[in-house]
CSV table of C-alpha atoms in Angstrom, one decimal:
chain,number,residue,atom,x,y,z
A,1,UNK,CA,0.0,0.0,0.0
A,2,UNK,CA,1.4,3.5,-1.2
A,3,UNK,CA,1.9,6.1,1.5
A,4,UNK,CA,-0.2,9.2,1.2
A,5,UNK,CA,2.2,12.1,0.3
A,6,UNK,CA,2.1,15.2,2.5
A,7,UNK,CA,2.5,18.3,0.6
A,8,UNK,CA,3.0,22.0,2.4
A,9,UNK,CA,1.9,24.3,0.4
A,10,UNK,CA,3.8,27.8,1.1
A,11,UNK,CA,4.1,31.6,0.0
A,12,UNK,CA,6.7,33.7,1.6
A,13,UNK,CA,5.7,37.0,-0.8
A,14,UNK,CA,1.8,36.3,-1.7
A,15,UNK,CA,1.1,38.4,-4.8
A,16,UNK,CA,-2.2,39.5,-5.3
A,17,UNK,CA,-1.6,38.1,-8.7
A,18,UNK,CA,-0.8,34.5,-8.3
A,19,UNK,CA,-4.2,33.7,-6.3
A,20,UNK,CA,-5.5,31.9,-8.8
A,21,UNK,CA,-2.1,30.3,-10.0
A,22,UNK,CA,-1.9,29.1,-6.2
A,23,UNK,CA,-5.6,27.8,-6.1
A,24,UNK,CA,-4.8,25.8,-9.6
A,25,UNK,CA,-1.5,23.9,-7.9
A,26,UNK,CA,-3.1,23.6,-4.9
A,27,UNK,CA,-5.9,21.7,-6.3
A,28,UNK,CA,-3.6,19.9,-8.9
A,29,UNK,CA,-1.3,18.4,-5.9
A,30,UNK,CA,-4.4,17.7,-3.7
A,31,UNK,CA,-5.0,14.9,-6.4
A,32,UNK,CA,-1.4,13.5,-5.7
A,33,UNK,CA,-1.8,13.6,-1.8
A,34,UNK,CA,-2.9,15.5,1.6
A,35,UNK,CA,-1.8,19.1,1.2
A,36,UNK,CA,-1.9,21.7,4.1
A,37,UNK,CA,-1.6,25.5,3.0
A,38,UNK,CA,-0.3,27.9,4.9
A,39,UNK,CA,-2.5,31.4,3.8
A,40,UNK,CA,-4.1,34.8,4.9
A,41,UNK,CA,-7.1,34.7,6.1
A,42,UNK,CA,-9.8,34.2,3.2
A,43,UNK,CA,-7.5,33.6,0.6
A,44,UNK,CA,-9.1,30.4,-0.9
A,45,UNK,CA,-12.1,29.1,-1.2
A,46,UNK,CA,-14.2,25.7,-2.1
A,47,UNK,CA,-11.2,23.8,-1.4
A,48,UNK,CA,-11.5,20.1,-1.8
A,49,UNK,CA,-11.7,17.5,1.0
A,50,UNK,CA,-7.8,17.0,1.6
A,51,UNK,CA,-6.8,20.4,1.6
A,52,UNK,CA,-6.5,22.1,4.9
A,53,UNK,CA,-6.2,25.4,5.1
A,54,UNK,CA,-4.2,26.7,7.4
A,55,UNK,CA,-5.4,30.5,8.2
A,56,UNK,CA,-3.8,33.4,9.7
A,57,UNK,CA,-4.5,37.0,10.5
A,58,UNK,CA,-0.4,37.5,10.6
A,59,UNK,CA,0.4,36.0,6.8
A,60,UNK,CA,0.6,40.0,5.7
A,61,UNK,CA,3.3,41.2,3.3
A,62,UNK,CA,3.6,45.0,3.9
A,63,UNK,CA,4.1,46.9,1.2
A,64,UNK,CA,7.6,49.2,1.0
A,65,UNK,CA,10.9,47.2,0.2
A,66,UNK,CA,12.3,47.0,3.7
A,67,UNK,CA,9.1,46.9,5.0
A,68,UNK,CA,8.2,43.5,2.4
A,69,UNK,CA,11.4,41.9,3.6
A,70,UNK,CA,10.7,41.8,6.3
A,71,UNK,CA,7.3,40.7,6.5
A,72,UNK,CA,8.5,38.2,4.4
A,73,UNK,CA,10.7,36.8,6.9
A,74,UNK,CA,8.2,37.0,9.4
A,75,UNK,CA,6.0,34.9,7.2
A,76,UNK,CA,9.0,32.2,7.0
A,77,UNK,CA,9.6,32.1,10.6
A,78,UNK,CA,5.4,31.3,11.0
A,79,UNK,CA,5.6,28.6,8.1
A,80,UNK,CA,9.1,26.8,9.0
A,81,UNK,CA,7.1,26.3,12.3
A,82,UNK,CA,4.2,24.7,11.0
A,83,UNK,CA,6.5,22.5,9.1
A,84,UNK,CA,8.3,21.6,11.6
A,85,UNK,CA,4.6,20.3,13.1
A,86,UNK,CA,3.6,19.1,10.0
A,87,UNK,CA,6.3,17.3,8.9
A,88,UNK,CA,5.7,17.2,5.1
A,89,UNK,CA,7.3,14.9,2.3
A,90,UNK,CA,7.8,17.8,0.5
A,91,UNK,CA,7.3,21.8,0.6
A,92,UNK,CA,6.2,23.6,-2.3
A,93,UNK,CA,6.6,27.4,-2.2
A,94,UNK,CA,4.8,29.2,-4.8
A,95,UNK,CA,7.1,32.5,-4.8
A,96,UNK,CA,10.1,34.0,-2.6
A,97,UNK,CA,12.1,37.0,-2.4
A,98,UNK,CA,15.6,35.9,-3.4
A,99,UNK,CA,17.5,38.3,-0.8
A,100,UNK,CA,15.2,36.9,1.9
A,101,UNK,CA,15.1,33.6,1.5
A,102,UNK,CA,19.2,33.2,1.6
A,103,UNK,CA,18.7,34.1,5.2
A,104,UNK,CA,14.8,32.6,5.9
A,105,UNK,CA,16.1,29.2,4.6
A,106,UNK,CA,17.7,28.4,8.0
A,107,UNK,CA,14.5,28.0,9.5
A,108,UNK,CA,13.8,25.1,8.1
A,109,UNK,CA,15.1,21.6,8.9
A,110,UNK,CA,15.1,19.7,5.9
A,111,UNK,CA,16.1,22.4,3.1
A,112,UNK,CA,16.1,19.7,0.7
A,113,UNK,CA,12.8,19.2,0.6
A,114,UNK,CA,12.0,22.9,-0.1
A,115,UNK,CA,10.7,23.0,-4.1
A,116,UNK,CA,11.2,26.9,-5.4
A,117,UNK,CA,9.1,28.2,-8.2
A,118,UNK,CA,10.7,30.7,-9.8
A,119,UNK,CA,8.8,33.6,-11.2
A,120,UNK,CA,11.2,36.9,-12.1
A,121,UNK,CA,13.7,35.3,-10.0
A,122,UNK,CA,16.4,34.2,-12.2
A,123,UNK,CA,16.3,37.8,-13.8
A,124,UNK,CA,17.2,39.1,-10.8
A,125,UNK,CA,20.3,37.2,-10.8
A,126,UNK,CA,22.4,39.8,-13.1
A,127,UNK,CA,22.3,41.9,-9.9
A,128,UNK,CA,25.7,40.6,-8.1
A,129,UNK,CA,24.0,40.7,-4.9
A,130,UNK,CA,21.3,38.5,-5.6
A,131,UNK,CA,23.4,36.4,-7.3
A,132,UNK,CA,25.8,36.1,-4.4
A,133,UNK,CA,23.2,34.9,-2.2
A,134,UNK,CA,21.1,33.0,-4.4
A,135,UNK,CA,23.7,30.8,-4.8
A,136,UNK,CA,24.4,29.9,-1.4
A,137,UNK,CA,21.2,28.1,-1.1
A,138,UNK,CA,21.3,27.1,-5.6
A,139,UNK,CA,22.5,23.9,-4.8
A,140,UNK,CA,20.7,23.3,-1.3
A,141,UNK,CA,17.2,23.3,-2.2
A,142,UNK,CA,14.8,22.2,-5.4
A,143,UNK,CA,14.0,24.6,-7.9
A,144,UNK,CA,11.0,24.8,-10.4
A,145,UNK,CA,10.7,26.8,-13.4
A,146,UNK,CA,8.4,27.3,-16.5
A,147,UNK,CA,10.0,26.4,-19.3
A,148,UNK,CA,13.2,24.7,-20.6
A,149,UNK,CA,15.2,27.8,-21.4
A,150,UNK,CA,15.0,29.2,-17.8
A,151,UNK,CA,16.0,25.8,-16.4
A,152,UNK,CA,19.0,25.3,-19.2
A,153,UNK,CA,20.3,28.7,-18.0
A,154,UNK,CA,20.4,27.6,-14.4
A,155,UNK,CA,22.4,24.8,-15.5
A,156,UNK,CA,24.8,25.9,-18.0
A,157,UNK,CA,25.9,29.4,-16.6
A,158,UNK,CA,25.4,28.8,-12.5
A,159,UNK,CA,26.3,24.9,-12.4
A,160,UNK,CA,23.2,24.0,-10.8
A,161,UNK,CA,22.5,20.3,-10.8
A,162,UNK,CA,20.1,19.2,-13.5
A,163,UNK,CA,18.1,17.5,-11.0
A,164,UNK,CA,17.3,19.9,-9.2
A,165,UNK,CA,15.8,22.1,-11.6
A,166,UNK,CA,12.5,20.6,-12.9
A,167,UNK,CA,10.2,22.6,-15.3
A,168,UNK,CA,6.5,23.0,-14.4
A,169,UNK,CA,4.2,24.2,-17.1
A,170,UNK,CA,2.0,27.5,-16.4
A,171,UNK,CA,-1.6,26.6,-16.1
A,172,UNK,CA,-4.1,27.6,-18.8
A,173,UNK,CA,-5.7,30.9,-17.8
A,174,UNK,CA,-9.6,32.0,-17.9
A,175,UNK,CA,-11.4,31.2,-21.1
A,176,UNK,CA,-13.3,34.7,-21.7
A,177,UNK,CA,-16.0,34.5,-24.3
A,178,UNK,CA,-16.2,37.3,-26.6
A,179,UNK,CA,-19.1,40.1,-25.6
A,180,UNK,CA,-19.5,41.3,-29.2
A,181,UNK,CA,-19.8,39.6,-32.9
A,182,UNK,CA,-17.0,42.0,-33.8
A,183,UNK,CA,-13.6,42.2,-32.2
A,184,UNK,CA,-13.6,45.9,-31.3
A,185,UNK,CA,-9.6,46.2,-31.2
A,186,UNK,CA,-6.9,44.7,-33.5
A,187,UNK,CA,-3.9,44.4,-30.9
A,188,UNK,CA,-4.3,45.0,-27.1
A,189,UNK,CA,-0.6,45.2,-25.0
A,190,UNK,CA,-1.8,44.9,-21.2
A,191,UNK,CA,1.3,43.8,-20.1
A,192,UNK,CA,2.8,46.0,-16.6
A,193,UNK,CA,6.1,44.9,-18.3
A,194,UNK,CA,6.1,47.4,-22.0
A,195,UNK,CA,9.0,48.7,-22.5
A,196,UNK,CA,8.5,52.7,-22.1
A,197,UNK,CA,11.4,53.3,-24.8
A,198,UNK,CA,8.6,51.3,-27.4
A,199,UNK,CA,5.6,52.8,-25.8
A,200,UNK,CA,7.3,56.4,-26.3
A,201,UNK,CA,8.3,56.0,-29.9
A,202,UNK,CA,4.7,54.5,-30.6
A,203,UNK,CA,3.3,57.5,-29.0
A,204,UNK,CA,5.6,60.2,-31.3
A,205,UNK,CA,4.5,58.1,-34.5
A,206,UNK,CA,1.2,58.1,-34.3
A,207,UNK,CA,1.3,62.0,-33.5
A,208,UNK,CA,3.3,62.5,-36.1
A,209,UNK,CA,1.9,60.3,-38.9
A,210,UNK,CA,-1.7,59.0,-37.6
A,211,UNK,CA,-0.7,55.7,-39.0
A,212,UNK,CA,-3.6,53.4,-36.7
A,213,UNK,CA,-5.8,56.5,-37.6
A,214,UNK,CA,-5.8,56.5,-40.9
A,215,UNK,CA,-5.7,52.6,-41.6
A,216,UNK,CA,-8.8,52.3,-38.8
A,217,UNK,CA,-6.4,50.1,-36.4
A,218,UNK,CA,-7.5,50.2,-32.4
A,219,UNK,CA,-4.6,49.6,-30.8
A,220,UNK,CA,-4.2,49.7,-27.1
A,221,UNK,CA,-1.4,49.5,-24.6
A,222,UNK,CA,-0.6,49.6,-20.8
A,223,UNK,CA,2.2,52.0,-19.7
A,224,UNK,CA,3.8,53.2,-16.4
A,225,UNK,CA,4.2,56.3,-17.1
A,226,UNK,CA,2.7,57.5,-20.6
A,227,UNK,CA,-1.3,58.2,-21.2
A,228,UNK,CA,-2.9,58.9,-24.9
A,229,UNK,CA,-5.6,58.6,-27.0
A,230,UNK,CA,-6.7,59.7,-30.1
A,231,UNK,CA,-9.3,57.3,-30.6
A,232,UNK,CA,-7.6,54.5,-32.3
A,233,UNK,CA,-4.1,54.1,-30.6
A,234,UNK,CA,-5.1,54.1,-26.7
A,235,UNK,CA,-2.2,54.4,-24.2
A,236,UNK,CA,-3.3,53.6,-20.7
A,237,UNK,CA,-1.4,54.4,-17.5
A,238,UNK,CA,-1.9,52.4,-13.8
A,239,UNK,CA,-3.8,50.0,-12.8
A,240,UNK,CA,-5.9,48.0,-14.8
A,241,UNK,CA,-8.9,45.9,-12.6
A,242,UNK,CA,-9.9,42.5,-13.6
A,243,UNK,CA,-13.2,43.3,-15.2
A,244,UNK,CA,-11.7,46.0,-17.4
A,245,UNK,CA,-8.6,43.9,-18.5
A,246,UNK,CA,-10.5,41.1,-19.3
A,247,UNK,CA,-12.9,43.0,-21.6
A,248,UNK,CA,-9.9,44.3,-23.7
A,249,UNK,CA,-8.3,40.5,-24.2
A,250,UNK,CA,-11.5,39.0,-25.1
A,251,UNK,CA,-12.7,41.6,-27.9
A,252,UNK,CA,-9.5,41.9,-29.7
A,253,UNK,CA,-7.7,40.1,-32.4
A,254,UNK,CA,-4.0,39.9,-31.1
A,255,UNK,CA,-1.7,41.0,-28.0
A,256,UNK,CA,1.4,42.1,-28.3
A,257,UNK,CA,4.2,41.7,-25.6
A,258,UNK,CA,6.7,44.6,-26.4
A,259,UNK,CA,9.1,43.6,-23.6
A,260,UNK,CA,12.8,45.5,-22.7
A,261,UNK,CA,15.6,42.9,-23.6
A,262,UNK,CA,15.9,42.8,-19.9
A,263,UNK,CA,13.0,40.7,-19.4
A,264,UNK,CA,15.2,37.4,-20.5
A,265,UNK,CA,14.5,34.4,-18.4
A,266,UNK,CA,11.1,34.1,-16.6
A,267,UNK,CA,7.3,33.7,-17.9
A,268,UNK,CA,4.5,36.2,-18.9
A,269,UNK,CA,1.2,35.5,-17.8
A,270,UNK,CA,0.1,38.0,-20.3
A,271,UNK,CA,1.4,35.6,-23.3
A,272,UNK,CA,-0.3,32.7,-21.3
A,273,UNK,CA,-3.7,35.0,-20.8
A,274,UNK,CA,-3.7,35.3,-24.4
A,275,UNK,CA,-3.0,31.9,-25.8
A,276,UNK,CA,-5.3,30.2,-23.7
A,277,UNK,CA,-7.9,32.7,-25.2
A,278,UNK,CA,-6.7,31.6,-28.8
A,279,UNK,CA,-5.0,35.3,-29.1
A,280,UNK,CA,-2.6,35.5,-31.9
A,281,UNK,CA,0.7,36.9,-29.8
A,282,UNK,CA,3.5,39.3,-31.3
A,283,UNK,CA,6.1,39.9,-29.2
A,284,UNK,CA,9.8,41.4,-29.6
A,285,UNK,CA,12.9,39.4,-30.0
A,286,UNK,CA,13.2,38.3,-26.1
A,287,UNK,CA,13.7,34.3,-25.2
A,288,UNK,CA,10.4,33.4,-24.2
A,289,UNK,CA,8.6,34.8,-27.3
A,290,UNK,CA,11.5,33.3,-29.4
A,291,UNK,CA,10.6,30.0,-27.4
A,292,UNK,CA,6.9,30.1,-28.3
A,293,UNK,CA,7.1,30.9,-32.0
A,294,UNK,CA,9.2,27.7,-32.0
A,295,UNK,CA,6.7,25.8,-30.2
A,296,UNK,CA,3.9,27.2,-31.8
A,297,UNK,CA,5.0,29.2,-34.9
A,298,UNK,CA,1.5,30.3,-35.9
A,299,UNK,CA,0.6,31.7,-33.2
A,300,UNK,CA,3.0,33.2,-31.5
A,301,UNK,CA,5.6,36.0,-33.8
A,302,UNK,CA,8.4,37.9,-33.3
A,303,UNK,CA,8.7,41.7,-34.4
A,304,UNK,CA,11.8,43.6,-34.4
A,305,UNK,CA,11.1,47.4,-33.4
A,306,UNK,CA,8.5,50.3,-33.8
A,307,UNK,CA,8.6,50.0,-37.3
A,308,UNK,CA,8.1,46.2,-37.7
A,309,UNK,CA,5.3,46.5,-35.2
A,310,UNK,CA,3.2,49.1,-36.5
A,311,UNK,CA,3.8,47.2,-40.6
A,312,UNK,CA,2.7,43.9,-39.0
A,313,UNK,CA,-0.5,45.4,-37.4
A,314,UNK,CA,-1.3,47.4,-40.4
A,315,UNK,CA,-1.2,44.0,-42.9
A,316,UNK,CA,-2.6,41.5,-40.8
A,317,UNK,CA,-5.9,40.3,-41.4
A,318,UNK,CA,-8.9,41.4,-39.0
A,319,UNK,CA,-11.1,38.5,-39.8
A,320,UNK,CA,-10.3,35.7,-37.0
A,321,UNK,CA,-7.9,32.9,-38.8
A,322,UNK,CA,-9.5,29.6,-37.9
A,323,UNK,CA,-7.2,27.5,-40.4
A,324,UNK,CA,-6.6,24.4,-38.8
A,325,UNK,CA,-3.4,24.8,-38.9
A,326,UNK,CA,-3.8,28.0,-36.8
A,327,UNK,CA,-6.2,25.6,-34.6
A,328,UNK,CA,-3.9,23.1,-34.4
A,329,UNK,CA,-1.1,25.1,-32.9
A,330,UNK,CA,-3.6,26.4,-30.2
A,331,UNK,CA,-4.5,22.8,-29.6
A,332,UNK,CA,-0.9,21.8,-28.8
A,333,UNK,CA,-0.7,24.8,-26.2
A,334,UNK,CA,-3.9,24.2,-24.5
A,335,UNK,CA,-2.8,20.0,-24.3
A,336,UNK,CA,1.1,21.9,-23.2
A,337,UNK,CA,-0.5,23.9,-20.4
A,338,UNK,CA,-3.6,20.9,-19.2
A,339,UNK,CA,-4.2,20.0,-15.7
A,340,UNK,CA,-3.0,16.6,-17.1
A,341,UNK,CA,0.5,17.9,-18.1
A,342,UNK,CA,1.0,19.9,-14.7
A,343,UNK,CA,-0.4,16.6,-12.9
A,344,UNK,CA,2.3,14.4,-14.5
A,345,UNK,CA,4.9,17.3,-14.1
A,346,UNK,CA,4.2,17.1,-10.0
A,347,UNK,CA,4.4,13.3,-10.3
A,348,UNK,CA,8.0,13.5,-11.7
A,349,UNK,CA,9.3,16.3,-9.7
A,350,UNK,CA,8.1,14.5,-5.9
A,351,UNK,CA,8.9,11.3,-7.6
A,352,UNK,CA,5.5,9.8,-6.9
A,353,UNK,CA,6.0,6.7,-8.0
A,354,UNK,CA,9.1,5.5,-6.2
A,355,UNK,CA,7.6,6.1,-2.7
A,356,UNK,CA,5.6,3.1,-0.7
């Protein structure tokens, strides 16, 4: 008779964000074993019969950067005790601050049984602080990333051991339903990580030349720090609420990810919102978008610069694409990204079936 695995399920930064990335492993590894998650107060919901929630009042990361490091560690000290009751086979922790964690690590135990998932992480590691410390603890823990890239960086240019990085796909986001017959924009960019160098120059050529104007293209894109709108290209600055955001992906033909070349070696969830919504993606020249339109050349491209942009929004074709070709290559991203692929990812990476 197998043993019952005995997962902790952890979050030393708890991102507003991730909440429904969390809920999604949480219920994926409660089909693998028990699994006891450590969470504010009224963080999840409908939770199924062996997940225990385990609630508190004091799980608060303040905001500030001091001030989040050290809430952080607060949050560590409160979870490497309950571990320490709990005694799990293995602890999964769904994000981390990599400065923190060098010194939160040595409040637990067993370190090797600590999994990381690693969000913008190994970007951080060009900074020789981080990298310092991060690898003090590389080779001491378990480390999970989302795609193959990330995890052959880790490898080749930090010598971390092979097996200890595993790769865990990124769950398949909402499926929004279009509110209109029509898509009402050709190329929405809702991404807080645009480059503002792109959105600037995007913002001086449609002043200049009325490009989207004139060829009747709605094009609309998040910035920091820039705001415009003259009715076809729409800049939008802060925040963007769910209801709002959601409306934007589900009426338009395509996103685009204009990413710095410093976003190198981590996921977007904005890629993954719009793939899983059968969004055509255009991205610049950056790893994970020169991944994808490997993986899925069809529906995923590359474009180099302002220029490139604004000629590939102005020739593409408004009408929806359903080729099957198109459909196919969706198909493969939706089976990539299944509860059944992240299901037999957790099996490999807690080696489910080698334990009795």
């Amino acid at each position: 008779m197998k043993k019952e695995l005995i997962f902790l399920y952890l979050d030393f930064l708890y991102p507003i964000g991730h909440i429904y990335q969390n809920d999604y492993y949480i219920r994926a590894l409660s089909e693998l074993g028990k699994v006891y998650v450590v969470c504010p107060v009224n963080r999840y919901t409908n939770m199924p019969a062996n997940v225990e929630l385990i609630e508190s009042d004091k799980l608060c990361i303040k905001k500030g950067r001091i001030k989040t490091r050290i809430s952080s560690l607060k949050v560590m000290l409160i979870s490497s005790y309950i571990a320490r009751k709990i005694k799990p086979d293995y602890i999964f922790v769904a994000s981390f601050d990599t400065i923190v964690f060098a010194i939160g690590r040595l409040f637990f135990q067993q370190q090797n049984h600590l999994y990381l998932l690693h969000h913008m992480n190994v970007d951080e590691l060009s900074n020789k602080i981080k990298r310092f410390l991060f690898k003090t603890y590389m080779q001491r823990v378990n480390h999970m990333v989302f795609e193959d890239f990330i995890k052959k960086h880790l490898v080749e240019s930090f010598g971390m051991d092979e097996n200890k990085v595993y790769i865990l796909p990124h769950q398949i986001n909402k499926n929004l339903q279009p509110a209109f017959a029509a898509n009402m924009y050709d190329c929405v960019g809702l991404s807080t990580s645009n480059d503002e160098n792109f959105i600037s120059q995007i913002i001086d050529k449609e002043k200049e030349q009325e490009l989207f104007k004139k060829a009747n293209r709605r094009v609309v894109l998040k910035s920091k720090v820039s705001e415009f709108d003259n009715g076809f290209l729409k800049v939008k600055k802060g925040y963007l609420d769910e209801k709002i955001y959601n409306e934007y992906l589900k009426n338009c033909v395509c996103i685009c990810l204009p990413f710095p070349q410093s976003y190198q070696y981590r996921m977007s969830s904005f890629l993954v919102d719009g793939l899983s919504n059968n969004k055509i993606a255009l991205g610049s020249n950056i790893p994970i978008v020169q991944q994808y339109s490997k993986k899925y050349p069809r529906i995923c491209k590359i474009f180099n610069g302002v220029e490139d942009f604004y000629n590939t929004i102005l020739t593409m074709n408004n009408n929806n694409d359903s080729s099957k070709l198109i459909a196919s290559d969706f198909k493969r991203f939706q089976s990539d990204h299944s509860k059944e692929k992240i299901i037999e990812a957790f099996q490999g990476i807690f080696r489910v079936d080698q334990l009795n």
